[in-house]
mmCIF file of C-alpha atoms in Angstrom:
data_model
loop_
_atom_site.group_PDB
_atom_site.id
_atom_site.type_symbol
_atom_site.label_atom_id
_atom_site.label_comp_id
_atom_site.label_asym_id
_atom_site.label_seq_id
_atom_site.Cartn_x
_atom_site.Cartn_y
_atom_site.Cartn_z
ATOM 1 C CA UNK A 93 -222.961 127.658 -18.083
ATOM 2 C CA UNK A 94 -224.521 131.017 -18.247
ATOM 3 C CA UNK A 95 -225.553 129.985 -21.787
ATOM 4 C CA UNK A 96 -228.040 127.472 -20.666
ATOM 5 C CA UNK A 97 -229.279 129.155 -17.844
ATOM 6 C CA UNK A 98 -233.311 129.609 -17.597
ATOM 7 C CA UNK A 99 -232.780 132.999 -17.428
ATOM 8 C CA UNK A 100 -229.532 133.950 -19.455
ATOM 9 C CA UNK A 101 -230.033 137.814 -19.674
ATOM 10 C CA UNK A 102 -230.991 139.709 -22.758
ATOM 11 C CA UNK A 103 -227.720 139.491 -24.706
ATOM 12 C CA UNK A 104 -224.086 138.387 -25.817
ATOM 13 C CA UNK A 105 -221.807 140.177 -27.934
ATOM 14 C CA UNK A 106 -224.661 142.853 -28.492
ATOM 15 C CA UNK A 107 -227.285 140.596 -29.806
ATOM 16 C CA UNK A 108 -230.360 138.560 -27.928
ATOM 17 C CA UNK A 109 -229.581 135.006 -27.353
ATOM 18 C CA UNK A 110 -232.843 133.952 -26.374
ATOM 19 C CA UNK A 111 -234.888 132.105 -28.365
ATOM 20 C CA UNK A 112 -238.212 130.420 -26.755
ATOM 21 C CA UNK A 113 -239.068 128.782 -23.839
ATOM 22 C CA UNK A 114 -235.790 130.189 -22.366
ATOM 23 C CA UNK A 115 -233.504 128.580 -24.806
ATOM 24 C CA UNK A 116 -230.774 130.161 -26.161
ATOM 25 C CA UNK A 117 -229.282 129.411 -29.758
ATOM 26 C CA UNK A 118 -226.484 127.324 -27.182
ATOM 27 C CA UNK A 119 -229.212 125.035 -26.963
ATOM 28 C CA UNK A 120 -229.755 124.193 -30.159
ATOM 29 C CA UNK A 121 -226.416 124.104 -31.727
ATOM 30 C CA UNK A 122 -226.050 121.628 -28.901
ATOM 31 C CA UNK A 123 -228.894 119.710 -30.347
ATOM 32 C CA UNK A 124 -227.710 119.713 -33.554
ATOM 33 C CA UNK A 125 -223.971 118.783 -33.157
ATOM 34 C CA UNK A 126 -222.620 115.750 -34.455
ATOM 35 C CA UNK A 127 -219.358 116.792 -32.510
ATOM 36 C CA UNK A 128 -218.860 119.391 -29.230
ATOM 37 C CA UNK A 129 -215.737 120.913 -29.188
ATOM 38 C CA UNK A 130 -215.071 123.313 -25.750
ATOM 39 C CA UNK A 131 -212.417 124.977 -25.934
ATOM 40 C CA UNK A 132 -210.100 127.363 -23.888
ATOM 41 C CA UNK A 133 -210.382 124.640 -21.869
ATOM 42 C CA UNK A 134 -206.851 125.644 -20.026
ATOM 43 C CA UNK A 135 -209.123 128.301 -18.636
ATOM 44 C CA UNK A 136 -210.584 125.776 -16.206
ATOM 45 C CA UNK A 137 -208.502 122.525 -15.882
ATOM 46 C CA UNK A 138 -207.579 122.885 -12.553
ATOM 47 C CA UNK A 139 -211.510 123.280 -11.830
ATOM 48 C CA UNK A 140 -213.213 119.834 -12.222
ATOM 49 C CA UNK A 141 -216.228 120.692 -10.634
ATOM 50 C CA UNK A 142 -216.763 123.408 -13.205
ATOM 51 C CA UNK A 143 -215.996 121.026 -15.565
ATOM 52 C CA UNK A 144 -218.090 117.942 -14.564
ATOM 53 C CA UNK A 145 -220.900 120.978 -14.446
ATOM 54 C CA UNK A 146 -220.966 121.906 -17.912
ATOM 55 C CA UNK A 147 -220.516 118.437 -19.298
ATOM 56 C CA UNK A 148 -223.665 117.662 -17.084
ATOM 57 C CA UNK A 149 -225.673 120.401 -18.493
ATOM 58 C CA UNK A 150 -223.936 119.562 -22.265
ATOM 59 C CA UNK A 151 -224.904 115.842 -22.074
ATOM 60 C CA UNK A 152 -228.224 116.783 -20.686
ATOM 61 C CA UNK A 153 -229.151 118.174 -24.200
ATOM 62 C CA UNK A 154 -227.103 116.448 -26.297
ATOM 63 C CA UNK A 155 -226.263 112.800 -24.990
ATOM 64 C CA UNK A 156 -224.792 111.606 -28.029
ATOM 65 C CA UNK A 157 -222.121 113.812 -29.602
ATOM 66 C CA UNK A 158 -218.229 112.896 -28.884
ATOM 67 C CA UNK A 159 -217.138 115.721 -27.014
ATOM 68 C CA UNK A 160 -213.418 116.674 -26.839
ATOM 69 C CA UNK A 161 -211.846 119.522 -24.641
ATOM 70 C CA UNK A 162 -209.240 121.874 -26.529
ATOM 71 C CA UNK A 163 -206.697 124.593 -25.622
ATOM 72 C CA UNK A 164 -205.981 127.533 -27.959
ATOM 73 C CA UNK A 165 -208.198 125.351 -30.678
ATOM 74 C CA UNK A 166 -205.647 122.721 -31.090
ATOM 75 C CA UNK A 167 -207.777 119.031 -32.257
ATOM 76 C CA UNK A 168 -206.496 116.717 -34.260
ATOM 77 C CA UNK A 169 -208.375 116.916 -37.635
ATOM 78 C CA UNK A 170 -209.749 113.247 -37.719
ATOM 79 C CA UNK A 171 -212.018 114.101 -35.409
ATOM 80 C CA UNK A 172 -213.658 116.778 -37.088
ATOM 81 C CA UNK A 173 -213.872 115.819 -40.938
ATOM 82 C CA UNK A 174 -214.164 112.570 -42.821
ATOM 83 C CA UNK A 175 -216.765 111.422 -40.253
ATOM 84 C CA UNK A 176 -218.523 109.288 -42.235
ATOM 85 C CA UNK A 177 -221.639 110.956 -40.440
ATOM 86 C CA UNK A 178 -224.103 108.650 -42.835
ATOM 87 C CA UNK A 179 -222.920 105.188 -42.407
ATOM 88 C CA UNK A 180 -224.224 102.591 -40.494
ATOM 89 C CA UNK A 181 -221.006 102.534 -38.008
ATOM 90 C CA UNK A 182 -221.759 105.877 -36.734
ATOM 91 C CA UNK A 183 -225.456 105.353 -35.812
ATOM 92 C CA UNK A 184 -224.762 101.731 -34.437
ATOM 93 C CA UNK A 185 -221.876 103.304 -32.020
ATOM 94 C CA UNK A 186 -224.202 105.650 -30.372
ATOM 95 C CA UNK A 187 -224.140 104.796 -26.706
ATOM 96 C CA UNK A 188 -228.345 105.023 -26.343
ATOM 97 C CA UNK A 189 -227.828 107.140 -23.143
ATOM 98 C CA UNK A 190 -231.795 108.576 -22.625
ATOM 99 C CA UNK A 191 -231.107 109.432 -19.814
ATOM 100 C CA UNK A 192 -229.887 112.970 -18.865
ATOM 101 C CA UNK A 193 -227.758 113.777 -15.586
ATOM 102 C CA UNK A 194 -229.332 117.269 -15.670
ATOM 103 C CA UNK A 195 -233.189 116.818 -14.854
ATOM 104 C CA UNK A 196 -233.895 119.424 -17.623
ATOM 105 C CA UNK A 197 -236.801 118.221 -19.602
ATOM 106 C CA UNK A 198 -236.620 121.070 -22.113
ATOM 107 C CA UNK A 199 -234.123 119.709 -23.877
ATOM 108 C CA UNK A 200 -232.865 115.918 -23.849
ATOM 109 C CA UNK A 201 -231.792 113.074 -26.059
ATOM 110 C CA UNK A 202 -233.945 110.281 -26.496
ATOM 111 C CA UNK A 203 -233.070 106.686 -28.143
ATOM 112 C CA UNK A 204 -235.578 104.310 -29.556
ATOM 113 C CA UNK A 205 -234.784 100.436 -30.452
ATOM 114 C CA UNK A 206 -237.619 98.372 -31.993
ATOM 115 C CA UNK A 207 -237.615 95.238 -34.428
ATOM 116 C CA UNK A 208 -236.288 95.437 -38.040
ATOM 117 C CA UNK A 209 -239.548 96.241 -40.243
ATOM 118 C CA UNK A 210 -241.209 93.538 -42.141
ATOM 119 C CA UNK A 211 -241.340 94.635 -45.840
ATOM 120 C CA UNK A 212 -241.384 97.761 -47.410
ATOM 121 C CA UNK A 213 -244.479 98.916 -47.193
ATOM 122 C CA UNK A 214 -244.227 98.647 -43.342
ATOM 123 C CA UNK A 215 -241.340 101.047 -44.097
ATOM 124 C CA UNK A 216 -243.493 103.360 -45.657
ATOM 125 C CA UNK A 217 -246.347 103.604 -42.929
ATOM 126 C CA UNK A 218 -243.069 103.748 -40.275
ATOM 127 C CA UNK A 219 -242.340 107.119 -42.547
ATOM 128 C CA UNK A 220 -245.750 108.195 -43.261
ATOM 129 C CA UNK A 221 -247.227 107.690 -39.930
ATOM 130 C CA UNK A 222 -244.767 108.335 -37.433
ATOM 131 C CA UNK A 223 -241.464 110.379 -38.557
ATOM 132 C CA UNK A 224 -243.056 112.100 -40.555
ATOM 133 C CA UNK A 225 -246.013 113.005 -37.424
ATOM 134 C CA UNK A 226 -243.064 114.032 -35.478
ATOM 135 C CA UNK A 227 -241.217 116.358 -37.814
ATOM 136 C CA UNK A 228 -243.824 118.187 -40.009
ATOM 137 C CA UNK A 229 -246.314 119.100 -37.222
ATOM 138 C CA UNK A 230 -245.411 123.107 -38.184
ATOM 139 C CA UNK A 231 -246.679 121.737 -41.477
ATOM 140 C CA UNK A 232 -250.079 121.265 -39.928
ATOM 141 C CA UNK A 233 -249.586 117.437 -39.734
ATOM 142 C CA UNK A 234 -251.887 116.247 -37.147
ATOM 143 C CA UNK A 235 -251.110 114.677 -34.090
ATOM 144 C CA UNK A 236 -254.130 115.467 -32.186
ATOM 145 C CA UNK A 237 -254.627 112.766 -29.359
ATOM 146 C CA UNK A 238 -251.323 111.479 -29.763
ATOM 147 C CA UNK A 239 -249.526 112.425 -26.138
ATOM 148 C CA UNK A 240 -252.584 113.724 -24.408
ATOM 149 C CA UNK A 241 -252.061 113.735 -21.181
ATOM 150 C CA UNK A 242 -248.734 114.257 -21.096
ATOM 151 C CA UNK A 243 -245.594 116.469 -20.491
ATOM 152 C CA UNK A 244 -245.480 116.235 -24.640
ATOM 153 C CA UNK A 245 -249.000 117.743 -24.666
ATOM 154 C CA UNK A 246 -248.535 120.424 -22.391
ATOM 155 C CA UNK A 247 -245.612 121.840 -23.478
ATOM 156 C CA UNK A 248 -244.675 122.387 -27.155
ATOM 157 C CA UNK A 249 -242.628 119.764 -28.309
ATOM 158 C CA UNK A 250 -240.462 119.516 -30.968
ATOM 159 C CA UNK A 251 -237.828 117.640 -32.943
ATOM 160 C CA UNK A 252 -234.592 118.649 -33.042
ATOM 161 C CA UNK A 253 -232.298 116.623 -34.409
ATOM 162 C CA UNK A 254 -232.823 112.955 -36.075
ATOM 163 C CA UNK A 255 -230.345 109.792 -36.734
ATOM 164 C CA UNK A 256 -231.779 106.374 -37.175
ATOM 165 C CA UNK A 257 -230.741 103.018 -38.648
ATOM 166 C CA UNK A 258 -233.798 101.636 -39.950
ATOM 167 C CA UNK A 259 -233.674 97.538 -40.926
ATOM 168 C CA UNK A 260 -235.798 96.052 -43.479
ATOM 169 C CA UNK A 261 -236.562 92.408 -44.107
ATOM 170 C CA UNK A 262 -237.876 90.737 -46.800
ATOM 171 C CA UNK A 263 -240.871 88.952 -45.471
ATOM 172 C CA UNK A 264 -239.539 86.171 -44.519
ATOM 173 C CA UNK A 265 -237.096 87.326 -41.455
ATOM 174 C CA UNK A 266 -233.994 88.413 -43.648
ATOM 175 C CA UNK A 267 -233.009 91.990 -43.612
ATOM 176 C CA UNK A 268 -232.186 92.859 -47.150
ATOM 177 C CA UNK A 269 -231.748 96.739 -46.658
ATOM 178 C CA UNK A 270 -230.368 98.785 -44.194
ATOM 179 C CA UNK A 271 -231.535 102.684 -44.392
ATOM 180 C CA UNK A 272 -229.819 105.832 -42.402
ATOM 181 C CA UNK A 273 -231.730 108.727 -41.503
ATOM 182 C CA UNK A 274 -230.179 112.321 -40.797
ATOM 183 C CA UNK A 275 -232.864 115.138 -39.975
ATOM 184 C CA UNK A 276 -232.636 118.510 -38.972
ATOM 185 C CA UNK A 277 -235.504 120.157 -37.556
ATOM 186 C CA UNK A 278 -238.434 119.775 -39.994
ATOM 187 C CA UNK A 279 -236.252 118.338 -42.780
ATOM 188 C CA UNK A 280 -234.783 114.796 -43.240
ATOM 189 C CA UNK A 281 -232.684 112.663 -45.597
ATOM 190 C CA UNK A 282 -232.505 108.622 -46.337
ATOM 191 C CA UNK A 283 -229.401 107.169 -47.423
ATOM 192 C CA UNK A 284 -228.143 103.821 -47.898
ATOM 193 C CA UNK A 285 -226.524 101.852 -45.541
ATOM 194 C CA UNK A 286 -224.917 98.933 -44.566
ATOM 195 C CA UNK A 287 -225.756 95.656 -42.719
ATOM 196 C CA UNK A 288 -222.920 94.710 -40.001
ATOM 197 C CA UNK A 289 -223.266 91.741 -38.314
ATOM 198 C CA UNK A 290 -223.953 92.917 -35.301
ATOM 199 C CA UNK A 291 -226.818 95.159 -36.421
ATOM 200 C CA UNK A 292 -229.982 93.136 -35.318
ATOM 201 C CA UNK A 293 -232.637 96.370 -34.176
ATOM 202 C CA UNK A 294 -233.741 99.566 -35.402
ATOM 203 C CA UNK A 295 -232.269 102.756 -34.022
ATOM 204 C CA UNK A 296 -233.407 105.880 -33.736
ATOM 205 C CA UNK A 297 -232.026 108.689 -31.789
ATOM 206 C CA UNK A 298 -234.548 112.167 -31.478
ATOM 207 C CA UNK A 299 -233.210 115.495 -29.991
ATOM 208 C CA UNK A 300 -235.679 117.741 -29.074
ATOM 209 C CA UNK A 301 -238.254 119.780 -26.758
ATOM 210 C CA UNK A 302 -240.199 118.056 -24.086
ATOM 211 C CA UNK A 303 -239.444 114.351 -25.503
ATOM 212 C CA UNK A 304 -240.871 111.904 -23.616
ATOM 213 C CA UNK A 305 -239.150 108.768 -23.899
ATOM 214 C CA UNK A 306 -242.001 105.970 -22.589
ATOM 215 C CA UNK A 307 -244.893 108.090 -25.112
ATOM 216 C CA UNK A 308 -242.381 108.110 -27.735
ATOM 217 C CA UNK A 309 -241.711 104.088 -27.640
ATOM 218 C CA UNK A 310 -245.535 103.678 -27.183
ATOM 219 C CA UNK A 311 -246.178 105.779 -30.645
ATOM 220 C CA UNK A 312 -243.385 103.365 -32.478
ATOM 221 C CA UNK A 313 -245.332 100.460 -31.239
ATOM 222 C CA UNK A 314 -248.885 101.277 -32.403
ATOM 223 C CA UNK A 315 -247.385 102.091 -35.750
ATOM 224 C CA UNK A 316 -245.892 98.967 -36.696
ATOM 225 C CA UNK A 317 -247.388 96.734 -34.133
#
């Protein structure tokens, strides 16, 4: 807990933990896990209101990741390789929680569904004029007048961490390619994916600084509107 305090103290272990805007590097490897493992958890079993704490302040950040509690490190191995982290299953089973228990708007989790995209080049203004807006803006990418007004504005947002499952039809209704997006930070990666039949929106799930979730849905909508 002490971790993701405002105000953790200057250091851990002999080094500064502290980061910006009060976030500590627990923060962001939070933000950027595809799995949270806590363990020593025999520490505090007996505790549950320790423990519903700190998975309140973990999901607050992080509202996606499958989080399993361990004692002396002991996990079965399934659940940490072979996750098949770049597949359509995995981005279709996130829960699309946006909502954190924690009212911590520093960090949160923040899901998106919209309509497949029409064609391909609606695909390309999708990348061109909104993911890419939201991950290179320490590239100088502009998004002056974007979120003005708003808690985005006034504080310095940023991206975090990015999945998506984007759908892409053919012009005439029919998806005919399914696309899976993995980002880190300022960096991001498109792979191929694959259409299940229950697959009928767009997904994408943004980690980050400040997110707004209702600004955020009104900037996917003006781009492919």
């Amino acid at each position: 807990i002490k971790c993701l305090e405002d105000s953790p103290g200057t250091a851990w272990h002999g080094e500064n933990v502290t980061l910006e805007d009060n976030l500590t590097i627990a923060h962001f490897q939070l933000a950027m896990a595809d799995r949270i493992i806590l363990n020593k958890f025999d520490k505090v079993e007996k505790d549950l209101e320790k423990i519903q704490q700190l998975e309140r302040k973990i999901r607050s950040i992080n509202a996606e990741a499958p989080l399993f509690c361990t004692k002396y490190g002991d996990l079965d191995l399934k659940n940490v390789l072979d996750l098949h982290a770049f597949d359509s299953r995995s981005l279709l089973d996130l829960n699309g929680n946006s909502k954190p228990t924690i009212h911590d708007p520093r960090m949160t989790t923040v899901t998106l569904n919209f309509r497949p995209l029409r064609n391909q080049e609606e695909y390309d203004v999708f990348i061109k004029s909104f993911l890419q807006i939201l991950l290179w803006k320490s590239f100088g990418v502009s998004h002056e007048g974007l979120f003005t007004g708003t808690t985005m504005t006034e504080n310095e947002w940023e991206i975090q961490r990015t999945k998506g499952l984007i759908l892409i039809e053919d012009g005439n209704n029919k998806i005919v390619d399914v696309k899976v997006l993995q980002g880190v930070r300022d960096t991001y990666d498109v792979f191929p994916g694959e259409l299940l039949p229950e697959i009928k929106k767009c997904k994408l799930v943004l980690i980050g600084k400040y997110l707004d979730k209702e600004e955020l849905e009104k900037f996917v909508q003006k781009t492919i509107r």
